[in-house]
Amino acid sequence: MDGRVWRYILEKRESEGALHFSLLDPDPLQMTTEEAARLAALAEKAGTDAIMIGGSTIFGLIDESVKAINDAVDIPTILFPGNITGVSEYADAMFFMSLLNSTNPYWIVGAQSLAAARVKMAGIETIPMAYLMIAPGKTAAWVGDAKPFPRDKPRLVLMYALAAELMGFRLVYLEAGSGAEGGGVPPEIISTVAKYAEIPIITGGGFNDEKSVVRAVDAGASIVVQGTFVERSLPEDGGEALSRIVRALKKAGAKRV
Ligand code: 1GP
């Protein structure tokens, strides 16, 4: 029942301790399909382990961008859908996610139900993922009607992460929101979840430098996602800064192997 991408994640987690994912939001107002494909190729060259594709406000021809990105790289491409519009059969896998701390059932199970038949028929690999929104949450929290967890309340996040584990989700995503200030999700939140929960942690939102990424791995994250940094730095230096960060992440991960 385990798909190829999920096995890739588990194997890398075991052998390397931690993974780096690059998030691309191929919003046509921000970048062309060609640019998205070029960034994906550069991110792969810099050592990232997978390309996530999605965003909260995406619209336009997702199939076209996903196909172009998928053609440009050999590493897995994983959909990170912000709504039913984020589904495409051209990716290798899809995070089938539920925003557990939304106040609106649409984002917990409504959108998922509307998309489920299409996802099933497309035969795309799905990875069930609980999505937990931590303050500030930014655009994703606003769109997803979330009640973001305060940054100084790790136990609240832990309660939800444990529930996610018991419900059978494969991953728990601790999200501070794209472009969040403050160096990403607080390490105390990550370490509290890692200490008591067995479910692997993926985290993102405001990890814009080496220090914050390494801190997240040291706190117990299995996957760190960078979106804004990737989209900003790759056109400037072709992936130099990103490859330094990936190397630092792998070094921190190796301590856990
Ligand atoms: C957003 O966690 C991701 O869903 C990435 O955030 O753009 O801040 O890296 P950044």
CSV table of N, CA, C and O and ligand atoms in Angstrom, one decimal, residues 23 52 55-56 80 131 140 173-180 203-208 225-230, ligand 1:
chain,number,residue,atom,x,y,z
A,23,LEU,N,9.5,24.4,-1.8
A,23,LEU,CA,8.1,24.7,-2.2
A,23,LEU,C,8.1,25.8,-3.3
A,23,LEU,O,8.6,26.8,-3.1
A,52,MET,N,7.9,20.6,-3.6
A,52,MET,CA,6.4,20.7,-3.3
A,52,MET,C,5.8,21.7,-4.2
A,52,MET,O,6.5,22.8,-4.4
A,55,GLY,N,0.1,26.4,-3.2
A,55,GLY,CA,0.0,27.7,-2.5
A,55,GLY,C,-1.5,27.9,-2.1
A,55,GLY,O,-2.4,27.2,-2.6
A,56,SER,N,-1.7,29.0,-1.3
A,56,SER,CA,-3.0,29.3,-0.8
A,56,SER,C,-3.9,30.0,-1.8
A,56,SER,O,-5.1,30.0,-1.7
A,80,PHE,N,0.9,20.2,-3.0
A,80,PHE,CA,0.7,20.7,-1.6
A,80,PHE,C,-0.5,21.6,-1.8
A,80,PHE,O,-0.4,22.8,-1.9
A,131,TYR,N,-2.4,19.0,8.9
A,131,TYR,CA,-1.8,20.4,8.7
A,131,TYR,C,-2.2,21.2,9.9
A,131,TYR,O,-3.4,21.4,10.2
A,140,ALA,N,-2.2,31.5,4.5
A,140,ALA,CA,-2.8,30.1,4.6
A,140,ALA,C,-3.8,30.1,5.8
A,140,ALA,O,-4.9,29.5,5.7
A,173,TYR,N,2.3,18.4,9.7
A,173,TYR,CA,3.0,19.6,9.2
A,173,TYR,C,2.8,20.8,10.1
A,173,TYR,O,1.6,21.2,10.3
A,174,LEU,N,3.8,21.2,10.7
A,174,LEU,CA,3.8,22.4,11.6
A,174,LEU,C,4.1,23.6,10.8
A,174,LEU,O,5.2,23.8,10.3
A,175,GLU,N,3.0,24.4,10.6
A,175,GLU,CA,3.1,25.5,9.6
A,175,GLU,C,3.0,26.9,10.3
A,175,GLU,O,2.0,27.1,11.0
A,176,ALA,N,3.9,27.8,10.0
A,176,ALA,CA,3.8,29.1,10.6
A,176,ALA,C,3.3,30.1,9.5
A,176,ALA,O,3.0,31.2,9.8
A,177,GLY,N,3.2,29.6,8.3
A,177,GLY,CA,2.7,30.4,7.2
A,177,GLY,C,3.8,31.0,6.3
A,177,GLY,O,4.9,31.3,6.9
A,178,SER,N,3.6,31.0,5.0
A,178,SER,CA,4.7,31.4,4.1
A,178,SER,C,5.0,32.9,4.4
A,178,SER,O,4.1,33.7,4.5
A,179,GLY,N,6.3,33.1,4.6
A,179,GLY,CA,6.7,34.5,4.8
A,179,GLY,C,6.6,34.9,6.3
A,179,GLY,O,6.8,36.1,6.6
A,180,ALA,N,6.4,33.9,7.2
A,180,ALA,CA,6.3,34.3,8.6
A,180,ALA,C,7.6,34.9,9.1
A,180,ALA,O,8.7,34.5,8.7
A,203,THR,N,8.0,20.7,8.7
A,203,THR,CA,7.7,22.1,9.2
A,203,THR,C,8.1,23.1,8.1
A,203,THR,O,9.0,22.9,7.4
A,204,GLY,N,7.4,24.2,8.1
A,204,GLY,CA,7.7,25.3,7.2
A,204,GLY,C,7.1,26.6,7.6
A,204,GLY,O,6.3,26.6,8.5
A,205,GLY,N,7.5,27.7,6.9
A,205,GLY,CA,6.9,29.0,7.2
A,205,GLY,C,7.9,29.9,7.9
A,205,GLY,O,8.0,29.8,9.1
A,206,GLY,N,8.7,30.6,7.1
A,206,GLY,CA,9.7,31.5,7.7
A,206,GLY,C,11.0,31.0,8.0
A,206,GLY,O,11.8,31.7,8.7
A,207,PHE,N,11.4,29.8,7.5
A,207,PHE,CA,12.7,29.3,7.7
A,207,PHE,C,13.6,29.9,6.5
A,207,PHE,O,13.7,29.3,5.4
A,208,ASN,N,14.2,31.0,6.8
A,208,ASN,CA,14.9,31.8,5.8
A,208,ASN,C,16.4,31.8,5.8
A,208,ASN,O,17.0,32.4,5.0
A,225,VAL,N,10.8,22.7,5.1
A,225,VAL,CA,10.3,23.2,3.8
A,225,VAL,C,10.7,24.7,3.7
A,225,VAL,O,10.5,25.4,4.6
A,226,GLN,N,11.3,25.0,2.6
A,226,GLN,CA,11.6,26.4,2.3
A,226,GLN,C,11.0,26.8,1.0
A,226,GLN,O,11.2,26.1,0.0
A,227,GLY,N,10.2,27.9,1.0
A,227,GLY,CA,9.5,28.4,-0.2
A,227,GLY,C,10.1,29.7,-0.5
A,227,GLY,O,10.8,29.9,-1.5
A,228,THR,N,9.8,30.7,0.3
A,228,THR,CA,10.2,32.1,0.0
A,228,THR,C,11.7,32.2,-0.2
A,228,THR,O,12.1,32.8,-1.2
A,229,PHE,N,12.5,31.5,0.6
A,229,PHE,CA,13.9,31.6,0.4
A,229,PHE,C,14.4,31.0,-0.9
A,229,PHE,O,15.2,31.6,-1.6
A,230,VAL,N,13.8,29.9,-1.3
A,230,VAL,CA,14.1,29.2,-2.5
A,230,VAL,C,13.8,30.1,-3.7
A,230,VAL,O,14.6,30.4,-4.6
B,1,1GP,C1,4.5,27.6,3.3
B,1,1GP,O1,5.7,26.4,4.9
B,1,1GP,C2,5.7,26.9,3.6
B,1,1GP,O2,3.4,26.8,3.3
B,1,1GP,C3,6.9,27.7,3.2
B,1,1GP,O3,7.0,28.9,3.9
B,1,1GP,O4,7.6,30.5,2.1
B,1,1GP,O5,8.1,31.1,4.4
B,1,1GP,O6,9.4,29.3,3.3
B,1,1GP,P1,8.1,30.0,3.4
